[in-house]
XYZ file of C-alpha atoms in Angstrom:
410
model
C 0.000 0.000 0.000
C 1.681 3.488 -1.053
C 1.151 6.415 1.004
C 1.062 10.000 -0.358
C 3.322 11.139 2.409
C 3.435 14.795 0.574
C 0.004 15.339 1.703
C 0.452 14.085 5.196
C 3.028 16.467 5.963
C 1.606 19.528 4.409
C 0.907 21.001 7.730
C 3.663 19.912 10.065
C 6.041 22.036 7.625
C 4.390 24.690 9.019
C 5.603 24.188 12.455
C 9.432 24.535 13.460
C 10.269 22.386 16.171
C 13.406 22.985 18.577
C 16.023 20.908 20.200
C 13.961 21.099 23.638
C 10.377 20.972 22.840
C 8.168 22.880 25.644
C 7.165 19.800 27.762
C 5.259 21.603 30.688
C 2.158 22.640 28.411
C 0.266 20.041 25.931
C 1.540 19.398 22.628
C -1.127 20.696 20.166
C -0.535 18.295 17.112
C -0.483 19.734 13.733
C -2.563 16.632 12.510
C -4.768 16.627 15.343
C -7.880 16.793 12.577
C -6.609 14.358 10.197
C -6.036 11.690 12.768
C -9.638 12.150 15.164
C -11.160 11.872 11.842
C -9.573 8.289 11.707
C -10.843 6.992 15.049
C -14.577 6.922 13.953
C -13.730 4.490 10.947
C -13.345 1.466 11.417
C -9.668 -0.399 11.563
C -8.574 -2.697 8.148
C -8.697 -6.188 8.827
C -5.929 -7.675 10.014
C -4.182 -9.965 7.239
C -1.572 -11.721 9.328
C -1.892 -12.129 12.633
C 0.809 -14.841 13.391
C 2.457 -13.114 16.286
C -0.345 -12.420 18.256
C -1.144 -16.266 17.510
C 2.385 -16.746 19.061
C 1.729 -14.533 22.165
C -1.268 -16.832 23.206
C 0.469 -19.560 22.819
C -1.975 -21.012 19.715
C -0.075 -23.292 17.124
C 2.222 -21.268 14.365
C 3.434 -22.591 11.257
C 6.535 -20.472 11.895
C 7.775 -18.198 14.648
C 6.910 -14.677 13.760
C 9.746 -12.181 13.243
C 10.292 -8.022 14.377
C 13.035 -6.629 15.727
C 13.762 -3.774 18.504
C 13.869 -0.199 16.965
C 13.286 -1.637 13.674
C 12.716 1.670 12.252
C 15.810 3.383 12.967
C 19.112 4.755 12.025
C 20.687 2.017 10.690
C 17.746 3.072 7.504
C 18.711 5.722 5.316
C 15.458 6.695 4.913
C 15.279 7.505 8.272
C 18.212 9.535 8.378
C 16.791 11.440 5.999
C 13.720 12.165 7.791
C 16.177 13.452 11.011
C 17.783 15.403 8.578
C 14.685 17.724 8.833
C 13.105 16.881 11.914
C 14.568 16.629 15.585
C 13.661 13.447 17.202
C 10.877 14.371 19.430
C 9.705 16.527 16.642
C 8.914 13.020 14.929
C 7.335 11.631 17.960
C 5.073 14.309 18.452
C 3.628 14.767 14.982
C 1.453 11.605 14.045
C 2.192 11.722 10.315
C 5.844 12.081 10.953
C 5.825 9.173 13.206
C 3.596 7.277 11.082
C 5.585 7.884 7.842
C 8.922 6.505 10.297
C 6.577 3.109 11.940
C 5.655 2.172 8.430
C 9.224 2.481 6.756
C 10.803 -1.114 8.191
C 7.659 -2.749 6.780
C 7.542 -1.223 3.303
C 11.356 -1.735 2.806
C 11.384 -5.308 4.109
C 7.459 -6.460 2.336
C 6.070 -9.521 4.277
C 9.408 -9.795 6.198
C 7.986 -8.356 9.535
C 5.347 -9.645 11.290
C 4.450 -6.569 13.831
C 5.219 -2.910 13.345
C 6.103 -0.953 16.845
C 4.711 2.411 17.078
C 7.639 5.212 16.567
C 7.885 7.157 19.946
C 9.853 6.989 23.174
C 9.708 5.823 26.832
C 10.469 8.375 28.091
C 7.195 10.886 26.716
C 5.784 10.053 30.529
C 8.352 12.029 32.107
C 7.904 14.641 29.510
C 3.983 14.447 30.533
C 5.163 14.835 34.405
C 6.942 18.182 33.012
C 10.346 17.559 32.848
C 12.243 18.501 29.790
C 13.871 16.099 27.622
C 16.286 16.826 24.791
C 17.939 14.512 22.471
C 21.342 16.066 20.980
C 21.992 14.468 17.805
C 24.051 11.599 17.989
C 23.561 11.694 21.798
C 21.440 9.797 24.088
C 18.529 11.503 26.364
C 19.592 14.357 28.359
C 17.452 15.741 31.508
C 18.735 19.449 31.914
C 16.915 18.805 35.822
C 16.491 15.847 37.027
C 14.846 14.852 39.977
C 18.273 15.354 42.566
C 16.129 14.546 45.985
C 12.557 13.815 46.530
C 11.555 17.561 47.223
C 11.472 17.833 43.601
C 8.896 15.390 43.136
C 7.206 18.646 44.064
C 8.004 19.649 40.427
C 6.264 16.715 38.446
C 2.788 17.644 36.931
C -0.086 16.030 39.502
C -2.520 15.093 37.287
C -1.585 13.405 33.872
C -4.396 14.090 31.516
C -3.242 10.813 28.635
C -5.553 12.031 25.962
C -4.147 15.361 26.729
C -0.675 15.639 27.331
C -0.044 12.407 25.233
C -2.503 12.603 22.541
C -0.105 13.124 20.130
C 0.695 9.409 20.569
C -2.442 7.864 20.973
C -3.074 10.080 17.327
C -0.168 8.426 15.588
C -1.612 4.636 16.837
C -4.419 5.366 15.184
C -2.979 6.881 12.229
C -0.337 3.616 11.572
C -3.284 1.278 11.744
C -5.189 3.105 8.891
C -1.847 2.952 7.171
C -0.870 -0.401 8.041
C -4.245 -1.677 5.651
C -3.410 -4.846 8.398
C 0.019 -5.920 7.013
C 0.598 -6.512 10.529
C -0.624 -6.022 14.085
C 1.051 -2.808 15.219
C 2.816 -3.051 19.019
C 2.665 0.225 21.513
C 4.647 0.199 24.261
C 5.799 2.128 27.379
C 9.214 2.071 29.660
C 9.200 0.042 32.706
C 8.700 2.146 35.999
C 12.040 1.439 37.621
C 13.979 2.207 34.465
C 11.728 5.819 34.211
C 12.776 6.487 37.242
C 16.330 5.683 36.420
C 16.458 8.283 33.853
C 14.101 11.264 35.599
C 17.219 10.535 38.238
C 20.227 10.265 36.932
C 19.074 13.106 33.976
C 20.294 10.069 31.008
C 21.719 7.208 31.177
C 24.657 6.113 33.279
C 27.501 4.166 34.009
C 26.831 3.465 37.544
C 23.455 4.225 38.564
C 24.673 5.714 41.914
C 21.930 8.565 41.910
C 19.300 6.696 41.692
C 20.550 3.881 43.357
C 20.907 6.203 46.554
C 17.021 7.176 46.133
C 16.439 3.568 47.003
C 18.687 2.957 49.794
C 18.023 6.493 51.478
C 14.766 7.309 50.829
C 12.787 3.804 50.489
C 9.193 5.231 50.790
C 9.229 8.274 48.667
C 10.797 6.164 45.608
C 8.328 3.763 45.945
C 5.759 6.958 46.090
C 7.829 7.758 42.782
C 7.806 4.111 41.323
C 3.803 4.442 42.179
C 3.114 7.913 40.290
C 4.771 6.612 36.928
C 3.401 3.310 37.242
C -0.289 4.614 37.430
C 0.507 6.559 34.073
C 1.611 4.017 32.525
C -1.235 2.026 32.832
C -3.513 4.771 32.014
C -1.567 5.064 28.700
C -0.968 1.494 27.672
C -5.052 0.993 27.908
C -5.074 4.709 25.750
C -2.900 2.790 23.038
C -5.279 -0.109 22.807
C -8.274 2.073 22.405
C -6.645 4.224 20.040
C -5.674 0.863 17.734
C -2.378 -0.851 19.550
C -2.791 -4.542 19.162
C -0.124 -5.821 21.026
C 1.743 -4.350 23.991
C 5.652 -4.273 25.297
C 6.755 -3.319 28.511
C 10.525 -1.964 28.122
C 12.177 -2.151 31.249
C 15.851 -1.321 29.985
C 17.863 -0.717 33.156
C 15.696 -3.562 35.036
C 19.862 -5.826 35.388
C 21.334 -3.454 37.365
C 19.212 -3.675 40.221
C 20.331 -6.992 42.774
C 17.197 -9.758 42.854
C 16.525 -8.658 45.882
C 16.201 -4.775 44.758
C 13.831 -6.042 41.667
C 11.498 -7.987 43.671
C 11.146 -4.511 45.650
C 11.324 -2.014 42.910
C 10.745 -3.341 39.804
C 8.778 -6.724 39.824
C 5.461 -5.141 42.323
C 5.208 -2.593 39.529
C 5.540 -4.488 36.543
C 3.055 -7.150 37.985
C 0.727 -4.124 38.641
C 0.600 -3.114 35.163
C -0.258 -6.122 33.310
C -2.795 -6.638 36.087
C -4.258 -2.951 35.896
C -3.891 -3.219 31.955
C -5.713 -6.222 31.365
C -8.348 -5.935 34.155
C -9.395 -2.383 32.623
C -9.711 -3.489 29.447
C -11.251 -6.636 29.790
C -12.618 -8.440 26.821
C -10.534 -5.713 24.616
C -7.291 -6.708 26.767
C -3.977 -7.578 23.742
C -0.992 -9.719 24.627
C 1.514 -8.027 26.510
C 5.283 -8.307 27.037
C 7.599 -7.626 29.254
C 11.264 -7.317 28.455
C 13.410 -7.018 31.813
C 16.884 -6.762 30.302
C 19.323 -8.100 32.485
C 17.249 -9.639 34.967
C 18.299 -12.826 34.069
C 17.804 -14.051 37.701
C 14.286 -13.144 37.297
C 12.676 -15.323 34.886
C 10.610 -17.650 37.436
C 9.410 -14.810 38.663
C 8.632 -13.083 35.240
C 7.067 -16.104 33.701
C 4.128 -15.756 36.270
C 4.083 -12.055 36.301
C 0.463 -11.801 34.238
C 2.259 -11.108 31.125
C 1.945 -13.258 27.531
C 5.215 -13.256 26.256
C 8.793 -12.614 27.999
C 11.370 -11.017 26.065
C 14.880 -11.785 26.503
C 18.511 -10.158 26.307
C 21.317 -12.264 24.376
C 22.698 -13.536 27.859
C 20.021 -16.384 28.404
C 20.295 -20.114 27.038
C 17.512 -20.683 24.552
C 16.786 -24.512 26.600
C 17.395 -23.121 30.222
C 14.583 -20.223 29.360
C 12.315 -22.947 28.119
C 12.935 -25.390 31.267
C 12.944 -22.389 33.962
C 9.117 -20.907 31.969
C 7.741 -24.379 31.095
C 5.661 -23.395 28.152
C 3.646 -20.678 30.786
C 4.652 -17.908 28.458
C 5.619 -17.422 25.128
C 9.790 -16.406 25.052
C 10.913 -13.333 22.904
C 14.393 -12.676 21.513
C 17.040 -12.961 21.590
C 20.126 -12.372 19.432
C 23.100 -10.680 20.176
C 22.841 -7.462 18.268
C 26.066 -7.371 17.685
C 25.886 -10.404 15.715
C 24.569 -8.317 12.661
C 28.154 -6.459 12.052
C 29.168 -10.290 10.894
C 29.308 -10.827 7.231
C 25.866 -12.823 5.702
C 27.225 -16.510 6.432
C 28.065 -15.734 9.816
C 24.415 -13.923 10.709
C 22.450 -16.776 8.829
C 24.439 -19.556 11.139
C 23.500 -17.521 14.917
C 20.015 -17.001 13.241
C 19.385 -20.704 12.700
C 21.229 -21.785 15.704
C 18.829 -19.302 17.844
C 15.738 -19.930 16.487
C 16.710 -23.859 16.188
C 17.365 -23.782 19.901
C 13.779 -21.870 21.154
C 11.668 -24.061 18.395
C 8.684 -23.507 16.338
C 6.266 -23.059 18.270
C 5.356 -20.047 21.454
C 8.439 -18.287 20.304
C 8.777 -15.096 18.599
C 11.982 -14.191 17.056
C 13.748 -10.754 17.924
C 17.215 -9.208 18.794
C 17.782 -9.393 22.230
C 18.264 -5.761 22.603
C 17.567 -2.843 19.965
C 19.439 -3.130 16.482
C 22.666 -1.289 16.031
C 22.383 1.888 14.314
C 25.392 1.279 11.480
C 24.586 -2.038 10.627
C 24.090 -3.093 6.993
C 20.689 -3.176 5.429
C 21.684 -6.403 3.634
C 21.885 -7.815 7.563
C 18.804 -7.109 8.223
C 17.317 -8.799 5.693
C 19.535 -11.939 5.940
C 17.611 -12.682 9.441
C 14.466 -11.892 8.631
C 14.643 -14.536 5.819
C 16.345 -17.101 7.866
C 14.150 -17.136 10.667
C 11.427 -17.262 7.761
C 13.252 -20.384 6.087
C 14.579 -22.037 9.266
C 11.207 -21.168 11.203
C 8.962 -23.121 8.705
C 11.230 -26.204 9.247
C 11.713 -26.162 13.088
C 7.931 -26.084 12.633
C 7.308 -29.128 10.087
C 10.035 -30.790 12.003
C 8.421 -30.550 15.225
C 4.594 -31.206 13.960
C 6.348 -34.597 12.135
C 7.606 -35.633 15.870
C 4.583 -35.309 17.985
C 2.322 -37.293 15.316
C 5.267 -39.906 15.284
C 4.953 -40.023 19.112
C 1.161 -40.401 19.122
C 1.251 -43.113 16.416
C 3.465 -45.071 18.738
C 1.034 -44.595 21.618
């Protein structure tokens, strides 16, 4: 399906975004009457919905396929959209972010099997007021973080989602018109220990000692904290759904470098709440959802019963020790090494097939176990989609051969 992009973006030329977007007042989106106009019709049917098969655990004839910020810089066709827009510029206007979602499926054609919406986890602290910026070539930057829990004083009291994050719920909606249902499209949100993290430490870090000392000396206001963002976030994630998200992903990036005993305290009580608050509020409209607790390795018992569908995973797990330690009670996500795709073609296809080889055909979805590398080759990209396509569709024959051979002999 070709989109005339020229007339999407008609209006957003108009505007001229900054480095440091205003994050204190709502974002007024450019599109706003293009995109309302879009919720009253209703969504394309959905042509392939093998990954949300996968999540609930129904019978596949091959594992699915996406891959962490799959549209991103490693596309040139990206780049050249940040040549003339900031990134939060693109995450706040719907047809920009649209235009971005949809570029990873219309390069790679029946490749993917889920498009994530383009944003970033960390719009909720922008809701709560504090200002973001993104220097290019730079990771997030908080110009004033939260340095002690006075300033929690500072963070907005009431978050208004259809308000102060409308922009997003507009660009959901938007991608599903212009998805036609290629594929189910995924929304997501950042974990409430890692938002935390970064409304702390003002970015990422190295040790984590900032916010690390909120926890230690001041137990009860982070969890007060921990609280605050975890009620937006379920507020938003049930937004997404109603505005068109079909599946749901719970990033909790910075999850590893708390101790087990720290994430059963800080992390795990939250993450549980969500995917208990999610599903219970939206009830018979409720999508999979997944969690993807990088580093927390030492957690997957715990995550496996955690009222989530699927559990993504970083490259440090063993394909068979995730399967015995879950025992088929979730579906398992991931979970090659990103790193993997600066190898030449032979080299990619082998991990690809050893990986998905390893987690099977069936209540598996195939992914990186982290996001993809922005200066990786194209060409690598494609070379594990179409393995995991080819080597998926065995594993699954395979596999379907050996359980009727086992019930013949019974």
């Amino acid at each position: 399906m070709l989109i005339n992009w020229s007339t999407l973006l008609l209006v957003p030329a108009l505007f001229t975004f900054t480095q440091a977007l205003p994050t204190q007042l709502p974002f007024t989106s450019p599109c706003r009457t293009t995109a309302s106009s879009l919720t009253t019709k209703p969504f394309p049917p959905l042509k392939n919905n093998l990954i949300i098969r996968a999540a609930r655990g129904e019978k596949t004839e091959r594992p699915p396929v996406w891959v962490m910020r799959q549209a991103g810089r490693y596309l040139p066709e990206f780049r050249k959209v940040r040549e003339e827009h900031n990134f939060f510029a693109i995450c706040r206007t719907p047809a920009l972010a649209t235009q971005v979602t949809l570029q990873p499926i219309d390069r790679f054609d029946g490749l993917l099997d889920a498009a994530i919406i383009f944003s970033d986890i960390l719009v909720i602290p922008q809701a709560f007021g504090l200002e973001v910026v993104m220097p290019p070539g730079q990771g997030p930057h908080f110009p004033s973080p939260l340095k002690g829990p006075k300033d929690m004083g500072r963070l907005k009291e009431k978050i208004d989602i259809r308000q102060d994050l409308g922009y997003v719920l507009e660009a959901i909606t938007m991608t599903r018109h212009a998805l036609d249902g290629r594929v189910p499209l995924i929304g997501f949100v950042g974990g409430p220990w890692t938002l935390m993290a970064y409304m702390v430490e003002g970015g990422g870090s190295r040790m984590f000692s900032l916010v690390k000392e909120w926890i230690f000396k001041y137990p009860e206001e982070s969890h007060e904290l921990l609280q605050r963002i975890t009620d937006v976030c379920v507020d938003f994630l049930v937004e997404q759904v109603r505005a068109g998200a079909q599946m749901l992903q719970v990033f909790d990036s910075w999850s590893g470098e708390l101790g087990p005993h720290e994430f059963s305290q800080f992390s795990l009580p939250y993450l549980r709440q969500i995917a208990e608050r999610v599903k219970g509020e939206l009830g018979s409209e409720a999508v999979p959802m997944t969690i993807f607790a990088k580093g927390s390795w030492y957690a997957l018992e715990e995550l496996s019963t955690s009222g989530y569908d699927t559990v993504s995973l970083d490259w440090t797990h063993i394909p068979a020790e995730a399967k015995r330690i879950t025992r088929g009670r979730v579906t398992l996500q991931g979970n090659l090494e990103p790193s993997v795709f600066l190898g030449d073609d032979e080299s990619i296809a082998q991990a690809t097939e050893k990986m998905v080889r390893e987690f099977g055909g069936q209540r598996y979805i195939a992914n990186l176990g982290h996001g993809i590398l922005p200066g990786v080759r194209i060409e690598a990209m494609e070379v594990f989609l179409k393995t995991v396509h080819r080597v998926g569709r065995v594993v699954a024959i395979e596999e379907e051969a050996e359980v009727e051979r086992h019930e013949k002999e019974w």
